[in-house]
Amino acid sequence: MIESSVLSHFHKKQQWMASHIGDAQFPTPESKLGLGVYQAAETCPSVEEVKNTDSPEGFSFYAVDCHPLVVRYAHTLSQKWPDNEKEVMMEYLSQLSLTDIPTPDGINVALYVAMERGKPVASGMLFETQEAEGTVEGIYDVYGITDAAQIAMMAHMKSVAKNGVILVE
């Protein structure tokens, strides 16, 4: 995989994440701060060979397709940050939308939440772009409140990422 394709993919992901604040009609000061915190924590992904791994049992996975699941996604992922940043991260991440802001051509985004006994315990993002070399899928923002939840979410993300070169943050 050419480094330029990895960087192109990553920059598209960064632009998409920023668009939820930049294109919002009335972004809150907290959501703007949250975007800054998120951007400071981002790292460029690397190419990874995906191997099928067994997921721990007891988890249910949901594609985020409505606002209540966006809130669960935001709440879960915001736990990744220190206490003094959780509130702005929750405000920022709850602004993500898969329907309100059009996704540019050649980009597909899927957010996932893992539940254990009805409670959200992990989150993850699959960000797919069309690059000069073909489809590139990036696995981002995988976070679990326990090690088992993190492992389960990463295994799930790898199981749904099958269409091209896989990048993992």
Short mmCIF file of C-alpha atoms in Angstrom, two decimals:
data_model
loop_
_atom_site.label_atom_id
_atom_site.label_comp_id
_atom_site.label_asym_id
_atom_site.label_seq_id
_atom_site.Cartn_x
_atom_site.Cartn_y
_atom_site.Cartn_z
CA MET A 1 0.00 0.00 0.00
CA ILE A 2 1.37 3.34 -1.00
CA GLU A 3 1.84 5.76 1.89
CA SER A 4 0.00 8.47 -0.06
CA SER A 5 -3.17 6.32 -0.08
CA VAL A 6 -2.93 5.81 3.69
CA LEU A 7 -2.50 9.55 4.22
CA SER A 8 -5.31 10.39 1.79
CA HIS A 9 -7.62 7.99 3.62
CA PHE A 10 -6.63 9.38 7.03
CA HIS A 11 -7.12 13.00 5.91
CA LYS A 12 -10.60 12.16 4.60
CA LYS A 13 -11.43 10.65 7.98
CA GLN A 14 -10.14 13.77 9.73
CA GLN A 15 -12.20 16.01 7.44
CA TRP A 16 -15.33 13.93 8.01
CA MET A 17 -14.91 14.07 11.78
CA ALA A 18 -14.36 17.85 11.67
CA SER A 19 -17.35 18.41 9.36
CA HIS A 20 -19.79 17.67 12.17
CA ILE A 21 -18.67 20.86 13.86
CA GLY A 22 -17.46 22.92 10.89
CA ASP A 23 -20.66 22.36 8.90
CA ALA A 24 -23.01 22.59 11.88
CA GLN A 25 -25.30 25.59 11.96
CA PHE A 26 -24.87 26.17 15.70
CA PRO A 27 -21.90 24.23 17.10
CA THR A 28 -21.52 24.60 20.84
CA PRO A 29 -18.31 25.89 22.41
CA GLU A 30 -17.99 22.51 24.16
CA SER A 31 -18.28 20.57 20.90
CA LYS A 32 -15.58 22.78 19.36
CA LEU A 33 -13.31 22.06 22.33
CA GLY A 34 -14.12 18.35 22.01
CA LEU A 35 -13.10 18.37 18.35
CA GLY A 36 -9.76 19.89 19.35
CA VAL A 37 -9.23 17.22 22.01
CA TYR A 38 -10.16 14.50 19.51
CA GLN A 39 -7.81 15.87 16.85
CA ALA A 40 -4.93 16.08 19.34
CA ALA A 41 -5.38 12.38 20.15
CA GLU A 42 -5.59 11.12 16.54
CA THR A 43 -2.81 8.97 15.17
CA CYS A 44 -2.20 7.91 11.58
CA PRO A 45 -3.23 4.28 11.06
CA SER A 46 -1.01 1.52 9.77
CA VAL A 47 -1.71 -1.34 7.39
CA GLU A 48 -2.59 -4.55 9.19
CA GLU A 49 -3.22 -8.04 7.94
CA VAL A 50 -6.57 -9.10 9.31
CA LYS A 51 -6.72 -12.52 10.87
CA ASN A 52 -9.93 -14.03 12.09
CA THR A 53 -9.99 -13.92 15.85
CA ASP A 54 -12.55 -15.29 18.22
CA SER A 55 -14.59 -12.71 20.02
CA PRO A 56 -15.34 -13.16 23.70
CA GLU A 57 -18.92 -14.31 24.22
CA GLY A 58 -21.66 -12.29 25.84
CA PHE A 59 -21.51 -9.21 23.62
CA SER A 60 -24.10 -7.93 21.14
CA PHE A 61 -23.01 -5.56 18.38
CA TYR A 62 -25.16 -2.83 16.88
CA ALA A 63 -24.58 -0.61 13.88
CA VAL A 64 -25.33 2.95 14.94
CA ASP A 65 -28.36 3.92 12.88
CA CYS A 66 -30.33 6.26 15.15
CA HIS A 67 -29.66 9.06 17.62
CA PRO A 68 -30.08 6.94 20.78
CA LEU A 69 -27.26 4.69 19.54
CA VAL A 70 -25.15 7.76 18.67
CA VAL A 71 -25.53 8.85 22.29
CA ARG A 72 -24.46 5.40 23.50
CA TYR A 73 -21.50 5.48 21.10
CA ALA A 74 -20.51 8.96 22.31
CA HIS A 75 -20.90 8.08 25.98
CA THR A 76 -18.82 4.93 25.63
CA LEU A 77 -16.02 6.46 23.56
CA SER A 78 -15.85 9.56 25.77
CA GLN A 79 -14.80 7.27 28.64
CA LYS A 80 -11.44 6.93 26.86
CA TRP A 81 -10.49 10.48 27.89
CA PRO A 82 -9.52 11.82 31.33
CA ASP A 83 -12.33 13.08 33.56
CA ASN A 84 -11.60 16.74 32.78
CA GLU A 85 -12.15 16.08 29.03
CA LYS A 86 -15.08 13.63 29.10
CA GLU A 87 -17.79 16.29 29.02
CA VAL A 88 -16.45 18.08 25.93
CA MET A 89 -15.82 14.73 24.24
CA MET A 90 -19.39 13.64 24.95
CA GLU A 91 -20.66 16.93 23.53
CA TYR A 92 -18.51 16.58 20.40
CA LEU A 93 -19.10 12.88 19.74
CA SER A 94 -22.86 13.20 20.22
CA GLN A 95 -22.83 15.58 17.22
CA LEU A 96 -21.75 12.80 14.86
CA SER A 97 -24.40 12.02 12.31
CA LEU A 98 -24.57 9.48 9.55
CA THR A 99 -27.66 11.13 8.05
CA ASP A 100 -27.75 14.90 8.69
CA ILE A 101 -24.51 15.75 6.91
CA PRO A 102 -24.05 14.10 3.50
CA THR A 103 -21.09 11.74 3.30
CA PRO A 104 -18.91 12.63 0.30
CA ASP A 105 -18.83 10.26 -2.67
CA GLY A 106 -16.37 7.42 -2.21
CA ILE A 107 -16.69 7.42 1.58
CA ASN A 108 -18.71 5.06 3.75
CA VAL A 109 -18.81 5.30 7.53
CA ALA A 110 -20.19 2.83 10.04
CA LEU A 111 -20.20 3.30 13.80
CA TYR A 112 -20.70 0.36 16.15
CA VAL A 113 -21.62 -0.11 19.78
CA ALA A 114 -21.13 -3.32 21.73
CA MET A 115 -23.54 -4.11 24.53
CA GLU A 116 -23.13 -6.49 27.42
CA ARG A 117 -26.23 -7.29 29.44
CA GLY A 118 -27.98 -4.30 27.85
CA LYS A 119 -25.28 -1.75 28.67
CA PRO A 120 -22.92 -0.11 26.16
CA VAL A 121 -19.38 -1.33 26.80
CA ALA A 122 -17.41 -0.70 23.59
CA SER A 123 -17.38 1.45 20.46
CA GLY A 124 -15.69 1.42 17.09
CA MET A 125 -15.69 3.09 13.68
CA LEU A 126 -15.19 1.60 10.23
CA PHE A 127 -14.23 4.32 7.75
CA GLU A 128 -14.03 3.23 4.10
CA THR A 129 -12.64 5.28 1.22
CA GLN A 130 -11.95 4.72 -2.44
CA GLU A 131 -8.32 5.50 -3.16
CA ALA A 132 -6.23 5.23 -6.34
CA GLU A 133 -5.22 1.69 -5.36
CA GLY A 134 -8.74 0.58 -4.47
CA THR A 135 -10.82 0.32 -1.32
CA VAL A 136 -9.20 1.23 1.99
CA GLU A 137 -10.97 0.45 5.26
CA GLY A 138 -9.82 2.03 8.48
CA ILE A 139 -10.70 0.77 11.93
CA TYR A 140 -10.75 3.71 14.34
CA ASP A 141 -11.83 4.67 17.82
CA VAL A 142 -12.05 1.13 19.14
CA TYR A 143 -12.51 1.48 22.86
CA GLY A 144 -13.86 -0.87 25.48
CA ILE A 145 -14.53 -0.15 29.12
CA THR A 146 -12.98 -3.56 29.90
CA ASP A 147 -10.24 -5.51 28.15
CA ALA A 148 -12.77 -8.15 27.12
CA ALA A 149 -15.05 -5.49 25.61
CA GLN A 150 -12.12 -3.94 23.73
CA ILE A 151 -11.04 -7.33 22.36
CA ALA A 152 -14.62 -8.16 21.37
CA MET A 153 -15.10 -4.86 19.55
CA MET A 154 -11.79 -5.15 17.67
CA ALA A 155 -12.67 -8.71 16.64
CA HIS A 156 -16.08 -7.51 15.44
CA MET A 157 -14.57 -4.61 13.51
CA LYS A 158 -12.11 -6.92 11.78
CA SER A 159 -14.94 -9.31 10.92
CA VAL A 160 -16.94 -6.58 9.14
CA ALA A 161 -13.91 -5.01 7.41
CA LYS A 162 -13.50 -7.27 4.40
CA ASN A 163 -13.54 -5.12 1.31
CA GLY A 164 -10.01 -3.86 0.91
CA VAL A 165 -6.77 -2.92 2.57
CA ILE A 166 -7.30 -2.66 6.31
CA LEU A 167 -5.79 0.13 8.39
CA VAL A 168 -5.86 0.09 12.17
CA GLU A 169 -5.33 3.12 14.37
#
